[in-house]
JSON list of C-alpha atoms in Angstrom, two decimals:
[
{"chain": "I", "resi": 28, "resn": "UNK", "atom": "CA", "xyz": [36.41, -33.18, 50.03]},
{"chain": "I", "resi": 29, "resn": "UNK", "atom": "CA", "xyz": [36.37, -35.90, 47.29]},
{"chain": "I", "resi": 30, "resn": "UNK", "atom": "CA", "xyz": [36.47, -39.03, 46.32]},
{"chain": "I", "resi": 31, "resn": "UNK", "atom": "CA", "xyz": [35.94, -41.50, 43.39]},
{"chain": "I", "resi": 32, "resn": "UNK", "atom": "CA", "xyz": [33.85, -44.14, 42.96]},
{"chain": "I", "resi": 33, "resn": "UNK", "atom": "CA", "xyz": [34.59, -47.32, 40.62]},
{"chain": "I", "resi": 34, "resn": "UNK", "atom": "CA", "xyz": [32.14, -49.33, 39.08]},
{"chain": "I", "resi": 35, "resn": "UNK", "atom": "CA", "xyz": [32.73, -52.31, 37.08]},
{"chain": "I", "resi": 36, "resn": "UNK", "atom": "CA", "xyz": [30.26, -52.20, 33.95]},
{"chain": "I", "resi": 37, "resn": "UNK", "atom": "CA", "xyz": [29.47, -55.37, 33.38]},
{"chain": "I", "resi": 38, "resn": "UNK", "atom": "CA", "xyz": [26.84, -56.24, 30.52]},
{"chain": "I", "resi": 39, "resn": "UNK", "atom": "CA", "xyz": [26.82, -52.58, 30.58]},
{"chain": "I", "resi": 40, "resn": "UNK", "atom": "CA", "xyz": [28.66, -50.91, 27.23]},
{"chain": "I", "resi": 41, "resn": "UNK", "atom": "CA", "xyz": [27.51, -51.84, 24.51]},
{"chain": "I", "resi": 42, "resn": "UNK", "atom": "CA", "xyz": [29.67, -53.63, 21.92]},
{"chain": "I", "resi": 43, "resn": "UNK", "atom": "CA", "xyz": [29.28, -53.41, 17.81]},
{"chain": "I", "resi": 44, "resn": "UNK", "atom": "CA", "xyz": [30.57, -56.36, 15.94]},
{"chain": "I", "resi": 45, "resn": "UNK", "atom": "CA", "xyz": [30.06, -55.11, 11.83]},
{"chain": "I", "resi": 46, "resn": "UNK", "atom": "CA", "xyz": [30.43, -58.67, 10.85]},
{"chain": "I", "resi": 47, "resn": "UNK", "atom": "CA", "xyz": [27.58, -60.06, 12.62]},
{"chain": "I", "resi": 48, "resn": "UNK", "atom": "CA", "xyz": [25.25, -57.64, 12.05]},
{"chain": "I", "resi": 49, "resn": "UNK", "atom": "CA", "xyz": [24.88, -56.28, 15.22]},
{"chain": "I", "resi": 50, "resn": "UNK", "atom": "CA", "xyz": [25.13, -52.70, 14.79]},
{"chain": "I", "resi": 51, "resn": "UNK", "atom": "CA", "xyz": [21.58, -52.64, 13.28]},
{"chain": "I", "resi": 52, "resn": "UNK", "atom": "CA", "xyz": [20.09, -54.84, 16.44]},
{"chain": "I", "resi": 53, "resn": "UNK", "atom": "CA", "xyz": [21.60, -52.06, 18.61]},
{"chain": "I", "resi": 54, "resn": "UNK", "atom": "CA", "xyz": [20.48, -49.15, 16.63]},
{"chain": "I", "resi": 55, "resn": "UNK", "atom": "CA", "xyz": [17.00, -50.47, 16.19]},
{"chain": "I", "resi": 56, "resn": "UNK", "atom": "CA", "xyz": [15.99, -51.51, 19.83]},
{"chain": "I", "resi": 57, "resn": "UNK", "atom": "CA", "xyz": [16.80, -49.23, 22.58]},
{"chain": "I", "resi": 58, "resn": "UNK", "atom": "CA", "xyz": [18.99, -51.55, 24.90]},
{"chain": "I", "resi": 59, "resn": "UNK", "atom": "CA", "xyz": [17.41, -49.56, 28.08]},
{"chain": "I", "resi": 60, "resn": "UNK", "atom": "CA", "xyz": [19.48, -47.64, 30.83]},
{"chain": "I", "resi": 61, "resn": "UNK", "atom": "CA", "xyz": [22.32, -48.84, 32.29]},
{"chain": "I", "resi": 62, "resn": "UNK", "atom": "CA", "xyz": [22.69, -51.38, 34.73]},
{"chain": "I", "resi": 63, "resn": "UNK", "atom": "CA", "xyz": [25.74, -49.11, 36.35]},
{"chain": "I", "resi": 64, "resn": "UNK", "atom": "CA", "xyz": [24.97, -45.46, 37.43]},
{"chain": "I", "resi": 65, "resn": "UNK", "atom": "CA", "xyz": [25.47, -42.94, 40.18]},
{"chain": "I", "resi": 66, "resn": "UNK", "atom": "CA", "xyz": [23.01, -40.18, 41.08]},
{"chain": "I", "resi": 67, "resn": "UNK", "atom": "CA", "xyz": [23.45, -37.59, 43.17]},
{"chain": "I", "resi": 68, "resn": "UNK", "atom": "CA", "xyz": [20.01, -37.16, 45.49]},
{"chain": "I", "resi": 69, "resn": "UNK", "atom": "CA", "xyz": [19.07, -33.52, 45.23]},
{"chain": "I", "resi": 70, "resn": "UNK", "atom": "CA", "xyz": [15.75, -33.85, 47.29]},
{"chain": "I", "resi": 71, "resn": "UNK", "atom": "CA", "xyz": [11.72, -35.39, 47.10]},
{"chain": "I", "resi": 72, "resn": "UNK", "atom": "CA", "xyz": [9.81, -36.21, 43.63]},
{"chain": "I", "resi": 73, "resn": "UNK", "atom": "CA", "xyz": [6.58, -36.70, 44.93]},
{"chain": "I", "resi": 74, "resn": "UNK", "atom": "CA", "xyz": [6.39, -38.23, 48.32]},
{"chain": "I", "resi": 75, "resn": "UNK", "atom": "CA", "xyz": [8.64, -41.44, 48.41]},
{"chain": "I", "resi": 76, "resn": "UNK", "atom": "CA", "xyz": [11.21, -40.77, 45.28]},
{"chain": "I", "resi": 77, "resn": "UNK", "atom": "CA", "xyz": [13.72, -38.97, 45.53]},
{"chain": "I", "resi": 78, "resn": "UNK", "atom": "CA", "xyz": [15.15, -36.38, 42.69]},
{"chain": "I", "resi": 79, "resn": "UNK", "atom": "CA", "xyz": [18.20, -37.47, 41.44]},
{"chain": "I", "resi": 80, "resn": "UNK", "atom": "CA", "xyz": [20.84, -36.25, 39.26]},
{"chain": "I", "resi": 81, "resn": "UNK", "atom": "CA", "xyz": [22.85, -38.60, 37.56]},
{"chain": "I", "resi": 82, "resn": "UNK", "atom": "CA", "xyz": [26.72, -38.07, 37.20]},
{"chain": "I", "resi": 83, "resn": "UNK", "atom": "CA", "xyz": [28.53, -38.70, 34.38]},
{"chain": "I", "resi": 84, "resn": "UNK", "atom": "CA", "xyz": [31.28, -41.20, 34.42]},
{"chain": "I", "resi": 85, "resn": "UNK", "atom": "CA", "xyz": [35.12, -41.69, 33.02]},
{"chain": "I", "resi": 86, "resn": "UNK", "atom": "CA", "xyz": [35.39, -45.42, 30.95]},
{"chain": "I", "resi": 87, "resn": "UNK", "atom": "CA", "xyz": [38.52, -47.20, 32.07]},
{"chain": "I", "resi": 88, "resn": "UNK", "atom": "CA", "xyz": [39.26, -49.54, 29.66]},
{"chain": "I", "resi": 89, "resn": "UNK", "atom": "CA", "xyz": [43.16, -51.23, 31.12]},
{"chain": "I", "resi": 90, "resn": "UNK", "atom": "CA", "xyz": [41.78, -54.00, 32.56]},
{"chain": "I", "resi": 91, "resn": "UNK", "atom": "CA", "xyz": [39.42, -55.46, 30.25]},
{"chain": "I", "resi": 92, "resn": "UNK", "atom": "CA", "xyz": [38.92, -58.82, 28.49]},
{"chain": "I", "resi": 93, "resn": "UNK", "atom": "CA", "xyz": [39.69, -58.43, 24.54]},
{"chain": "I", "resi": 94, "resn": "UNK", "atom": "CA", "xyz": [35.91, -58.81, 24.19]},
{"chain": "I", "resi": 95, "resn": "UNK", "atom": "CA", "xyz": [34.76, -55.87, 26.46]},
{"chain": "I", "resi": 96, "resn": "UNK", "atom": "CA", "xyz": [32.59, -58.06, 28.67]},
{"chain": "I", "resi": 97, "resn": "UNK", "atom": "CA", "xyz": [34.12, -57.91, 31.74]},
{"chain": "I", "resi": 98, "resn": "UNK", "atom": "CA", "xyz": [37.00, -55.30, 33.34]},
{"chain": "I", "resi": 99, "resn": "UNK", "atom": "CA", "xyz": [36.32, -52.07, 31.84]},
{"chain": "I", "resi": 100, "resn": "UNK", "atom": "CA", "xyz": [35.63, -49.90, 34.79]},
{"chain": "I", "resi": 101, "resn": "UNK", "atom": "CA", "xyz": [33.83, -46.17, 34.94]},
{"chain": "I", "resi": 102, "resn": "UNK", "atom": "CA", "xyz": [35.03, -44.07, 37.45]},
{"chain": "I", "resi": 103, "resn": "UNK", "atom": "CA", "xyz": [32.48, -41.57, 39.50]},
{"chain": "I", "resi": 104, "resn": "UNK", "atom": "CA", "xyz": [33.84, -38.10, 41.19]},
{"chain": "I", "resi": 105, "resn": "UNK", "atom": "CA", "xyz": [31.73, -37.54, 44.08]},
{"chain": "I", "resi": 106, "resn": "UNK", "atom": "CA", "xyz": [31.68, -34.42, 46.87]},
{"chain": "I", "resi": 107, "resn": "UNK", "atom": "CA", "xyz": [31.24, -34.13, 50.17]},
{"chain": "I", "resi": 108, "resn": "UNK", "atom": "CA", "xyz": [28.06, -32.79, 51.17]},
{"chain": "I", "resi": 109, "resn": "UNK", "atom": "CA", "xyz": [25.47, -34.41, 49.49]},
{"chain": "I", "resi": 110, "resn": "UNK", "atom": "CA", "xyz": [24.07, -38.24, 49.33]},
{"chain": "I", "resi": 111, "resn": "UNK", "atom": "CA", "xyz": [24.38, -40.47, 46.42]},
{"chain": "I", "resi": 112, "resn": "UNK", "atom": "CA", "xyz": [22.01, -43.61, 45.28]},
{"chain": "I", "resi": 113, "resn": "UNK", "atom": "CA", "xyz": [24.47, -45.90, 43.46]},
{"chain": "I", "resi": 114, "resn": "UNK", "atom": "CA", "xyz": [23.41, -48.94, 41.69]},
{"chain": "I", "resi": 115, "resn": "UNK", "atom": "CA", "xyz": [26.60, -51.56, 40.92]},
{"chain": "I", "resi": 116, "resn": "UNK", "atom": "CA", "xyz": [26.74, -54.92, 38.96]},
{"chain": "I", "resi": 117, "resn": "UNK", "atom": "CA", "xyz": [28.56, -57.70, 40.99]},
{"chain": "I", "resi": 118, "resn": "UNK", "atom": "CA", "xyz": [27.71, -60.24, 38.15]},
{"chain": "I", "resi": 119, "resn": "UNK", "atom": "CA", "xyz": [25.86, -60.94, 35.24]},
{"chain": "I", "resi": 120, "resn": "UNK", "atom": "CA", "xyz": [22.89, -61.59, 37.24]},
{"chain": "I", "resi": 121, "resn": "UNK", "atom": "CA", "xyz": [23.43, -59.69, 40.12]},
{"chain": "I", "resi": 122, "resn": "UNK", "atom": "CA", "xyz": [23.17, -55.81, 41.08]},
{"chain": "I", "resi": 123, "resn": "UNK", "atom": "CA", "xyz": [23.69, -54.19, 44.37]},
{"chain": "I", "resi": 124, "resn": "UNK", "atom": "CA", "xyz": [22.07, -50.36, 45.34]},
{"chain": "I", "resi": 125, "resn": "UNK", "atom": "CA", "xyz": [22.95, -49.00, 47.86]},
{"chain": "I", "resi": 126, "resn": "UNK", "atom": "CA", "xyz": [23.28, -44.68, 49.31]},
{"chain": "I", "resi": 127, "resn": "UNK", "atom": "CA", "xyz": [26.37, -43.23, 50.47]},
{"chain": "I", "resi": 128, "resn": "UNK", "atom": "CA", "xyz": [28.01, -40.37, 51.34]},
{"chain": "I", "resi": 129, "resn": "UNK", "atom": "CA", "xyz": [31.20, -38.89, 51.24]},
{"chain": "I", "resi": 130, "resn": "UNK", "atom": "CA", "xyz": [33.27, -38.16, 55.08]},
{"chain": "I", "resi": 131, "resn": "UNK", "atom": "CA", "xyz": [35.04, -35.01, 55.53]},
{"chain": "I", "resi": 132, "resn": "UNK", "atom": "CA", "xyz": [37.93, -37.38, 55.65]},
{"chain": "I", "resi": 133, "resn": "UNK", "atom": "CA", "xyz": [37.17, -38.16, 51.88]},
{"chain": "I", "resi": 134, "resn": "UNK", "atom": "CA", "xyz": [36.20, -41.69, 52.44]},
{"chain": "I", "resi": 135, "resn": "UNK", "atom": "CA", "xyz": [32.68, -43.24, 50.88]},
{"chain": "I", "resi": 136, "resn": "UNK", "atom": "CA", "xyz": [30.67, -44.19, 53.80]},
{"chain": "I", "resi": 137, "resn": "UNK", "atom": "CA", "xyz": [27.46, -46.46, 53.05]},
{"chain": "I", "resi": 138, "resn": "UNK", "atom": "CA", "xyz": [24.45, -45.25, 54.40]},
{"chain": "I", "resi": 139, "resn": "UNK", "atom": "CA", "xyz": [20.69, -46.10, 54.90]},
{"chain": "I", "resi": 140, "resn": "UNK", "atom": "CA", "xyz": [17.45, -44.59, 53.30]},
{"chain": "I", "resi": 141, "resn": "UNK", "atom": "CA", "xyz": [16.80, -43.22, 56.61]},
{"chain": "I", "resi": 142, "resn": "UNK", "atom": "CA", "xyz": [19.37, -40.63, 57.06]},
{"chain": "I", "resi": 143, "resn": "UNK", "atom": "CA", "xyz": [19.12, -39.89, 53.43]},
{"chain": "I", "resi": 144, "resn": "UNK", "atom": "CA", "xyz": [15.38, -38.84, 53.80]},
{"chain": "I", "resi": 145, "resn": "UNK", "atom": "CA", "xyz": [15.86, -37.13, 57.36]},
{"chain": "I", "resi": 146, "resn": "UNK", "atom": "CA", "xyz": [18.51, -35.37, 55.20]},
{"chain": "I", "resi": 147, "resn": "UNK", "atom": "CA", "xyz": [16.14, -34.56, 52.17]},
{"chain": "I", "resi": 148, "resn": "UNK", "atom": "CA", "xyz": [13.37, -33.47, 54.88]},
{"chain": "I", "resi": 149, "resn": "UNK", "atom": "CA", "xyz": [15.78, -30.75, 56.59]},
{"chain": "I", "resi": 150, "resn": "UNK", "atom": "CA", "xyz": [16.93, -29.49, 52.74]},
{"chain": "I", "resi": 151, "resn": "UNK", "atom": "CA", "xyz": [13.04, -29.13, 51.99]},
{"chain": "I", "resi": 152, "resn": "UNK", "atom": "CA", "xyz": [12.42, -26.94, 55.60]},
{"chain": "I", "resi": 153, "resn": "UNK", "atom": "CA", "xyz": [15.93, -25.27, 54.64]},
{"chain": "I", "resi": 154, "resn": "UNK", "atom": "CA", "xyz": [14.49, -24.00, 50.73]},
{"chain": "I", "resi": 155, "resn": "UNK", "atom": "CA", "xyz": [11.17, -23.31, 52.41]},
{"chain": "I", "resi": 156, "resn": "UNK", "atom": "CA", "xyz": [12.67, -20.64, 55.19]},
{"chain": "I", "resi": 157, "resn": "UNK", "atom": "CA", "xyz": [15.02, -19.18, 52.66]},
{"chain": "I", "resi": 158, "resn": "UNK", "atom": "CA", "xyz": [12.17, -18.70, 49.94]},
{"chain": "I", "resi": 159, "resn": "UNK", "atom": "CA", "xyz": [9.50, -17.31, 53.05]},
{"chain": "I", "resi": 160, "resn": "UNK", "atom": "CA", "xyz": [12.48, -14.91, 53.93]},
{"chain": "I", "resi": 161, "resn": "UNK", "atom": "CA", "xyz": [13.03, -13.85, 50.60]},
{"chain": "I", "resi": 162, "resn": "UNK", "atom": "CA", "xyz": [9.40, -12.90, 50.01]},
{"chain": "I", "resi": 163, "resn": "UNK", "atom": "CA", "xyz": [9.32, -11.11, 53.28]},
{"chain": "I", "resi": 164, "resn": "UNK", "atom": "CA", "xyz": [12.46, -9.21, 52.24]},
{"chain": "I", "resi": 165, "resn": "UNK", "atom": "CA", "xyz": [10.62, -8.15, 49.74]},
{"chain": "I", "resi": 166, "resn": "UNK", "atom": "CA", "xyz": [7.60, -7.19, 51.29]},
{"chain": "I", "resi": 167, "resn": "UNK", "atom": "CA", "xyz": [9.85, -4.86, 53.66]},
{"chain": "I", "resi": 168, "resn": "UNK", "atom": "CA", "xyz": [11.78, -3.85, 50.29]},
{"chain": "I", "resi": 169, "resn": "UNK", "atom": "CA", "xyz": [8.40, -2.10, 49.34]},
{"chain": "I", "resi": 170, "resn": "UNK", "atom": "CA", "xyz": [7.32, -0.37, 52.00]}
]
């Protein structure tokens, strides 16, 4: 199942104004990531982090202000299956992360760290079986 995800981008897309001079500010200093995103967790990087993989979103531009601050709105596709780390301006000065999944009723469900690392720990034992039964299979392959 599926679902999609809306995130207003506020502070978030970059605006060029020619007559102010602008374009050179933003092509000379990095403006750093995003405060917007959604990652899908894939499993562990090191011991407390977890590997993400960070979607790609489609800009909705209807309901914005004529200068672009406020009301344009990217849109996330996400799957049932996995676990997603989602990080989601509510203001100017204010961001909210949270995980969720997606219910095989299509509907996001907020979750905690906890079940997302009791998930990541089963996906690790899961890849380590398959890749000690592939290397057995091929062992028996051999003989």
């Amino acid at each position: 199942m599926k679902a999609t995800l809306g995130i207003e981008a506020i502070g978030g897309i970059p605006q060029h104004f020619p007559k102010t001079g602008i374009e050179i500010i933003d092509t000379t200093f990095d403006p750093g990531p995003p405060r917007f995103w959604v990652a899908r967790i894939t499993g562990y990087y090191g011991t407390e982090n977890f590997k993400r993989e960070f979607l790609y979103g489609k800009r909705d531009y209807s309901k914005s202000n004529s200068k672009g601050t406020r009301g344009i709105f990217v849109w996330y596709v996400l799957e049932s299956g996995g676990y997603y780390e989602v990080s989601s301006p509510h203001s100017w000065h204010s961001i909210e992360r949270y995980f969720c999944k997606v219910s095989e009723d299509g509907e996001i469900v907020r979750v905690d760290r906890n079940e997302v690392d009791v998930w990541c720990m089963r996906e690790v034992m899961r890849k380590a079986k398959e890749k000690r039964d592939g290397q057995r299979q091929q062992t028996n392959d051999g003989d």
